[in-house]
Short mmCIF file of C-alpha atoms and ligand atoms in Angstrom, two decimals:
data_model
loop_
_atom_site.label_atom_id
_atom_site.label_comp_id
_atom_site.label_asym_id
_atom_site.label_seq_id
_atom_site.Cartn_x
_atom_site.Cartn_y
_atom_site.Cartn_z
CA MET A 4 122.69 61.45 137.13
CA ARG A 5 119.17 62.56 137.96
CA LEU A 6 117.80 64.74 135.27
CA LEU A 7 114.48 65.77 133.82
CA LEU A 8 113.59 66.95 130.34
CA LEU A 9 111.17 69.82 130.11
CA ALA A 10 110.18 70.26 126.48
CA PRO A 11 107.18 70.80 124.23
CA PRO A 12 105.90 68.12 121.85
CA GLY A 13 108.28 67.78 118.91
CA ALA A 14 111.33 69.23 120.69
CA GLY A 15 113.07 65.85 120.73
CA LYS A 16 112.56 64.76 124.35
CA GLY A 17 112.39 61.09 123.37
CA THR A 18 115.51 61.14 121.17
CA GLN A 19 117.59 63.18 123.61
CA GLY A 20 116.25 61.26 126.59
CA GLU A 21 117.40 57.93 125.12
CA ARG A 22 120.83 59.31 124.27
CA LEU A 23 121.34 60.85 127.70
CA ALA A 24 120.21 57.66 129.40
CA ARG A 25 122.79 55.65 127.40
CA ARG A 26 125.50 58.23 128.05
CA PHE A 27 124.93 58.25 131.83
CA GLY A 28 123.96 54.58 132.18
CA VAL A 29 120.60 55.27 133.82
CA PRO A 30 117.04 54.38 132.76
CA HIS A 31 115.09 56.63 130.42
CA ILE A 32 111.67 57.00 132.03
CA ALA A 33 109.30 58.47 129.45
CA ALA A 34 105.94 59.42 130.97
CA GLY A 35 104.17 59.37 127.59
CA ASP A 36 105.53 55.89 126.74
CA LEU A 37 104.56 54.40 130.11
CA LEU A 38 101.09 55.93 129.82
CA ARG A 39 100.73 54.64 126.24
CA ALA A 40 101.63 51.15 127.51
CA GLU A 41 98.96 51.56 130.21
CA ALA A 42 96.47 52.69 127.55
CA ARG A 43 97.02 49.50 125.56
CA GLY A 44 95.77 47.44 128.50
CA ALA A 45 92.14 46.37 128.14
CA THR A 46 91.15 47.81 131.51
CA ALA A 47 88.87 50.71 132.43
CA HIS A 48 92.01 52.53 133.57
CA GLY A 49 93.68 51.88 130.22
CA ARG A 50 90.70 53.12 128.21
CA GLN A 51 90.59 56.29 130.31
CA VAL A 52 94.30 56.99 129.68
CA ALA A 53 93.84 56.33 125.94
CA ALA A 54 91.02 58.87 125.76
CA TYR A 55 93.11 61.60 127.43
CA GLN A 56 96.08 60.88 125.19
CA GLU A 57 94.02 60.86 121.99
CA ARG A 58 92.64 64.31 122.82
CA GLY A 59 96.09 65.57 123.80
CA ASP A 60 94.84 66.31 127.31
CA LEU A 61 96.88 65.74 130.44
CA VAL A 62 96.20 62.44 132.18
CA PRO A 63 95.00 63.06 135.78
CA ASP A 64 97.80 63.26 138.34
CA GLU A 65 96.61 60.26 140.33
CA ILE A 66 96.97 57.93 137.33
CA VAL A 67 100.29 59.52 136.31
CA PHE A 68 101.69 58.88 139.80
CA ASP A 69 100.37 55.31 139.93
CA VAL A 70 102.10 54.55 136.63
CA LEU A 71 105.37 56.44 137.18
CA THR A 72 106.19 56.15 140.87
CA PRO A 73 107.39 52.52 140.87
CA ALA A 74 109.78 53.17 137.96
CA VAL A 75 111.15 56.37 139.54
CA VAL A 76 111.59 54.81 142.98
CA GLU A 77 113.44 51.82 141.51
CA ALA A 78 115.68 53.97 139.31
CA ALA A 79 116.43 56.36 142.20
CA ALA A 80 117.59 53.42 144.31
CA ARG A 81 119.91 52.30 141.49
CA GLY A 82 121.57 55.68 141.04
CA GLY A 83 119.56 57.84 138.70
CA TYR A 84 117.21 58.44 135.79
CA ILE A 85 116.36 60.62 132.85
CA LEU A 86 112.75 61.69 133.40
CA ASP A 87 111.09 62.60 130.10
CA GLY A 88 107.72 64.37 130.19
CA PHE A 89 107.33 64.38 133.94
CA PRO A 90 106.59 66.56 135.82
CA ARG A 91 104.38 68.52 133.45
CA THR A 92 102.46 70.74 135.85
CA LEU A 93 103.33 72.67 139.00
CA SER A 94 101.21 70.29 141.07
CA GLN A 95 103.15 67.30 139.66
CA ALA A 96 106.45 69.11 140.34
CA THR A 97 105.47 69.76 143.95
CA ALA A 98 104.37 66.17 144.48
CA ALA A 99 107.55 64.89 142.79
CA ALA A 100 109.66 67.11 145.06
CA GLU A 101 107.90 65.63 148.10
CA LEU A 102 108.55 62.11 146.85
CA GLY A 103 112.21 63.01 146.24
CA GLY A 104 112.43 64.39 149.75
CA ARG A 105 111.07 61.14 151.17
CA LEU A 106 113.53 59.11 149.08
CA GLY A 107 116.39 61.43 150.04
CA VAL A 108 117.31 62.20 146.43
CA THR A 109 117.81 65.52 144.67
CA LEU A 110 117.64 66.52 141.03
CA ASP A 111 120.88 67.44 139.24
CA ALA A 112 119.37 69.41 136.38
CA ALA A 113 116.15 70.27 134.54
CA VAL A 114 116.98 70.45 130.84
CA CYS A 115 114.57 72.68 128.95
CA LEU A 116 114.54 72.19 125.17
CA TYR A 117 112.98 75.07 123.25
CA ALA A 118 112.08 75.62 119.60
CA PRO A 119 109.55 77.75 117.70
CA ASP A 120 106.02 76.32 117.37
CA ALA A 121 106.43 76.23 113.57
CA THR A 122 109.42 73.87 113.92
CA LEU A 123 107.64 71.69 116.47
CA THR A 124 104.49 71.41 114.31
CA ARG A 125 106.54 70.61 111.19
CA ARG A 126 108.39 67.80 113.00
CA LEU A 127 105.21 66.28 114.47
CA LEU A 128 103.40 66.33 111.13
CA ALA A 129 106.43 64.70 109.50
CA ARG A 130 106.32 61.97 112.18
CA ALA A 131 102.57 61.51 111.53
CA SER A 132 103.18 61.07 107.81
CA GLN A 133 105.57 58.22 108.66
CA GLY A 134 102.83 56.34 110.48
CA GLY A 135 103.39 58.02 113.83
CA ARG A 136 101.07 58.51 116.76
CA THR A 137 97.32 59.05 116.69
CA ASP A 138 97.73 62.32 118.61
CA ASP A 139 99.93 63.81 115.85
CA THR A 140 97.07 65.50 113.96
CA GLY A 141 96.91 69.25 113.26
CA ALA A 142 94.19 70.04 115.83
CA VAL A 143 95.58 67.81 118.60
CA ILE A 144 99.13 69.13 118.01
CA ARG A 145 97.84 72.72 118.44
CA HIS A 146 96.10 71.70 121.66
CA ARG A 147 99.23 69.94 123.02
CA LEU A 148 101.39 72.98 122.25
CA GLN A 149 98.88 75.27 123.96
CA LEU A 150 98.73 73.01 127.02
CA PHE A 151 102.50 72.93 127.15
CA ALA A 152 102.62 76.75 127.18
CA THR A 153 99.98 77.16 129.89
CA ALA A 154 100.43 74.10 132.15
CA THR A 155 104.11 73.18 131.73
CA GLY A 156 105.64 76.60 130.91
CA PRO A 157 105.58 77.74 134.58
CA LEU A 158 107.97 74.88 135.44
CA VAL A 159 110.78 76.72 133.63
CA GLY A 160 110.67 79.48 136.26
CA TYR A 161 110.18 76.90 139.02
CA TYR A 162 113.47 75.11 138.20
CA GLN A 163 115.28 78.33 137.30
CA LYS A 164 114.60 79.60 140.85
CA ARG A 165 116.19 76.41 142.17
CA GLY A 166 119.26 77.15 140.09
CA ILE A 167 119.18 73.88 138.13
CA LEU A 168 117.66 74.98 134.80
CA VAL A 169 119.70 74.24 131.66
CA ALA A 170 117.99 75.74 128.59
CA VAL A 171 119.09 74.47 125.17
CA ASP A 172 117.98 75.55 121.68
CA ALA A 173 116.38 72.46 120.11
CA ASP A 174 115.86 74.05 116.68
CA GLU A 175 119.09 72.39 115.53
CA PRO A 176 120.00 68.90 114.26
CA ALA A 177 119.66 66.21 116.95
CA ASP A 178 123.44 65.62 117.20
CA SER A 179 124.13 69.32 117.84
CA VAL A 180 121.41 69.41 120.50
CA THR A 181 122.93 66.36 122.25
CA ALA A 182 126.41 67.93 122.12
CA GLU A 183 125.09 71.20 123.55
CA ILE A 184 123.22 69.44 126.39
CA LEU A 185 126.33 67.42 127.31
CA ALA A 186 128.54 70.52 127.18
CA ARG A 187 126.15 72.40 129.45
CA LEU A 188 125.81 69.46 131.84
CA SER A 189 129.58 69.19 132.21
CA ASP A 190 129.37 72.42 134.27
CA VAL A 191 126.70 70.96 136.56
CA PRO A 192 127.95 69.63 139.90
CA LEU A 193 126.40 66.19 140.26
CA ALA A 194 124.33 65.70 143.36
CA THR A 195 124.33 62.42 145.19
CA ALA A 196 122.01 61.28 147.93
CA ARG A 197 125.05 61.23 150.24
CA ASP A 198 126.65 64.61 149.63
CA MET A 199 123.58 66.71 149.01
CA PRO A 200 120.96 66.50 151.71
CA ALA A 201 117.45 67.49 150.56
CA GLY A 202 116.77 71.16 151.14
CA ARG A 203 120.27 72.45 150.35
CA GLU A 204 120.10 75.74 148.49
CA GLY A 205 120.10 75.31 144.72
CA SER A 206 118.88 71.75 144.91
CA ALA A 207 115.51 70.31 144.12
CA ALA A 208 113.88 66.96 144.57
CA PRO A 209 113.29 64.34 143.30
P1 ADP B 318 104.45 64.90 123.61
O1 ADP B 318 105.31 65.66 124.53
O2 ADP B 318 104.91 64.89 122.20
O3 ADP B 318 102.99 65.31 123.71
P2 ADP B 318 104.51 62.49 125.30
O4 ADP B 318 104.72 61.09 124.85
O5 ADP B 318 105.46 63.05 126.29
O6 ADP B 318 104.49 63.34 123.97
O7 ADP B 318 103.03 62.62 125.93
C1 ADP B 318 101.92 62.14 125.22
C2 ADP B 318 100.65 62.29 126.06
O8 ADP B 318 100.79 61.52 127.26
C3 ADP B 318 100.29 63.69 126.53
O9 ADP B 318 99.57 64.41 125.56
C4 ADP B 318 99.41 63.37 127.75
O10 ADP B 318 98.14 62.94 127.35
C5 ADP B 318 100.14 62.18 128.35
N1 ADP B 318 101.17 62.56 129.34
C6 ADP B 318 102.52 62.39 129.23
N2 ADP B 318 103.15 62.83 130.32
C7 ADP B 318 102.19 63.29 131.16
C8 ADP B 318 102.21 63.88 132.46
N3 ADP B 318 103.35 64.09 133.14
N4 ADP B 318 101.02 64.24 133.01
C9 ADP B 318 99.87 64.04 132.37
N5 ADP B 318 99.77 63.49 131.14
C10 ADP B 318 100.91 63.12 130.53
#
């Protein structure tokens, strides 16, 4: 299973990503987590990533690719992945599609989780009150939601055109959201590197 999760902050990407990874027996590759691990490193690179994350800004593509590519390439070779939080911009999606083309792998589905901003903000503030992340403050949450709408929103149309978009209402309890995603995915024909050459109509890389 090769799947990506396209969802705003607070929609439950992390929770659903972990569950889907367990269900399909593939790694959960969370862009935000890998970048946070990079940010903890005492290197110039790490400090730069930390600054972007604290402001809720997108980390530059070059760094994102450096950090994510090895994990994606390895998982692709082993049979799949749940990509969480990547790609997040059209330029990342295009570059990811090129990488997928080179690796000869296609994407099975892009799962879009949607919920009203009020729900997302409420969840993130609740996480902050339980000692959550430093970017879960009112102002940074607003900025992240805005960036999601402007930079990541266009990806919904991008994957819809490729016929692989699965949109699920995430303003429901986590278990219902998981059940709905799995029900919707059961209709999705699974691509494999062997039976779906890159470029087939309705398919998308990576
Ligand atoms: P959320 O979706 O709640 O903001 P994530 O853990 O997915 O949480 O992302 C946290 C931060 O990591 C983002 O605000 C951004 O700074 C950085 N980040 C994650 N994924 C990407 C990406 N694909 N491109 C650029 N920056 C990213």
